[in-house]
Amino acid sequence: MEVVWTRHARQRFFERSLKYGINYGEVEQNVIKQKVKEKQKKRAIKTVFKIMEYYFTVIKKETKKYINVVSIWESNEGEVSLWKKKK
């Protein structure tokens, strides 16, 4: 499955990559695995994951061939607790 990024998501990712030292490979691997996911409105899926000691949340839309990453941000306390419950 191919992971594609919206322009907004790429910009947000670059900000976080500079701040936290993460890379596309790590994020895409977690987006594909989606260990913790929550359905959103309009067929979107929220995925929460951890890289090093940092928690991130991604909003994505999926088809059979693609995962379209819409946005990425640092997880808030509620999203972190969701990750800890489901892990």
mmCIF file of C-alpha atoms in Angstrom:
data_model
loop_
_atom_site.group_PDB
_atom_site.id
_atom_site.type_symbol
_atom_site.label_atom_id
_atom_site.label_comp_id
_atom_site.label_asym_id
_atom_site.label_seq_id
_atom_site.Cartn_x
_atom_site.Cartn_y
_atom_site.Cartn_z
ATOM 1 C CA MET A 1 0.000 0.000 0.000
ATOM 2 C CA GLU A 2 1.393 3.380 -1.000
ATOM 3 C CA VAL A 3 1.379 6.306 1.425
ATOM 4 C CA VAL A 4 0.824 9.752 -0.092
ATOM 5 C CA TRP A 5 0.898 13.064 1.753
ATOM 6 C CA THR A 6 -1.156 16.210 1.218
ATOM 7 C CA ARG A 7 0.755 19.462 0.975
ATOM 8 C CA HIS A 8 -0.460 20.471 4.448
ATOM 9 C CA ALA A 9 0.650 17.141 5.936
ATOM 10 C CA ARG A 10 4.127 17.415 4.351
ATOM 11 C CA GLN A 11 4.589 20.903 5.807
ATOM 12 C CA ARG A 12 3.457 19.746 9.251
ATOM 13 C CA PHE A 13 5.742 16.692 8.991
ATOM 14 C CA PHE A 14 8.802 18.793 8.124
ATOM 15 C CA GLU A 15 8.207 20.983 11.182
ATOM 16 C CA ARG A 16 8.047 17.898 13.406
ATOM 17 C CA SER A 17 11.010 16.214 11.745
ATOM 18 C CA LEU A 18 13.197 19.197 12.588
ATOM 19 C CA LYS A 19 11.887 19.405 16.144
ATOM 20 C CA TYR A 20 11.847 15.673 17.031
ATOM 21 C CA GLY A 21 14.264 14.052 14.583
ATOM 22 C CA ILE A 22 11.703 11.706 13.024
ATOM 23 C CA ASN A 23 11.693 10.577 9.389
ATOM 24 C CA TYR A 24 9.141 9.571 6.755
ATOM 25 C CA GLY A 25 9.978 5.879 7.056
ATOM 26 C CA GLU A 26 9.170 5.741 10.767
ATOM 27 C CA VAL A 27 5.924 7.648 10.350
ATOM 28 C CA GLU A 28 4.760 5.724 7.280
ATOM 29 C CA GLN A 29 5.472 2.400 8.977
ATOM 30 C CA ASN A 30 3.276 3.405 11.932
ATOM 31 C CA VAL A 31 0.569 4.801 9.647
ATOM 32 C CA ILE A 32 0.389 1.483 7.773
ATOM 33 C CA LYS A 33 0.393 -0.611 10.980
ATOM 34 C CA GLN A 34 -2.243 1.625 12.622
ATOM 35 C CA LYS A 35 -2.163 -0.182 15.966
ATOM 36 C CA VAL A 36 -4.410 2.484 17.498
ATOM 37 C CA LYS A 37 -7.085 3.876 15.211
ATOM 38 C CA GLU A 38 -10.342 5.715 15.627
ATOM 39 C CA LYS A 39 -12.868 6.392 12.868
ATOM 40 C CA GLN A 40 -13.709 10.025 12.189
ATOM 41 C CA LYS A 41 -16.287 11.802 10.043
ATOM 42 C CA LYS A 42 -16.188 11.576 6.238
ATOM 43 C CA ARG A 43 -14.294 8.241 6.037
ATOM 44 C CA ALA A 44 -11.243 9.643 7.807
ATOM 45 C CA ILE A 45 -9.254 7.632 10.340
ATOM 46 C CA LYS A 46 -7.266 8.998 13.278
ATOM 47 C CA THR A 47 -4.139 6.973 14.014
ATOM 48 C CA VAL A 48 -2.079 7.476 17.185
ATOM 49 C CA PHE A 49 1.476 6.154 17.450
ATOM 50 C CA LYS A 50 4.704 6.570 19.373
ATOM 51 C CA ILE A 51 8.184 7.230 17.996
ATOM 52 C CA MET A 52 10.947 7.335 20.593
ATOM 53 C CA GLU A 53 9.271 9.019 23.578
ATOM 54 C CA TYR A 54 6.970 11.211 21.454
ATOM 55 C CA TYR A 55 3.335 10.559 20.559
ATOM 56 C CA PHE A 56 1.872 11.666 17.241
ATOM 57 C CA THR A 57 -1.580 11.672 15.693
ATOM 58 C CA VAL A 58 -2.292 11.363 11.986
ATOM 59 C CA ILE A 59 -5.560 11.906 10.149
ATOM 60 C CA LYS A 60 -5.698 9.815 6.996
ATOM 61 C CA LYS A 61 -8.086 8.574 4.337
ATOM 62 C CA GLU A 62 -7.670 5.119 2.837
ATOM 63 C CA THR A 63 -8.483 3.377 -0.418
ATOM 64 C CA LYS A 64 -7.437 -0.117 -1.470
ATOM 65 C CA LYS A 65 -4.266 1.235 -3.101
ATOM 66 C CA TYR A 66 -3.413 4.386 -1.139
ATOM 67 C CA ILE A 67 -3.240 5.875 2.311
ATOM 68 C CA ASN A 68 -3.601 9.639 2.038
ATOM 69 C CA VAL A 69 -2.090 11.391 5.078
ATOM 70 C CA VAL A 70 -4.096 14.570 5.636
ATOM 71 C CA SER A 71 -2.416 15.982 8.770
ATOM 72 C CA ILE A 72 0.015 15.132 11.564
ATOM 73 C CA TRP A 73 0.463 16.701 15.000
ATOM 74 C CA GLU A 74 1.689 15.997 18.519
ATOM 75 C CA SER A 75 -0.890 13.951 20.402
ATOM 76 C CA ASN A 76 -2.833 15.560 23.235
ATOM 77 C CA GLU A 77 -3.443 13.852 26.598
ATOM 78 C CA GLY A 78 -6.667 12.189 25.430
ATOM 79 C CA GLU A 79 -4.987 10.700 22.362
ATOM 80 C CA VAL A 80 -2.027 9.483 24.431
ATOM 81 C CA SER A 81 -4.372 7.782 26.908
ATOM 82 C CA LEU A 82 -6.183 6.153 23.960
ATOM 83 C CA TRP A 83 -2.828 4.797 22.747
ATOM 84 C CA LYS A 84 -1.917 3.517 26.204
ATOM 85 C CA LYS A 85 -5.312 1.758 26.602
ATOM 86 C CA LYS A 86 -5.207 0.002 23.248
ATOM 87 C CA LYS A 87 -1.523 -0.889 23.171
#
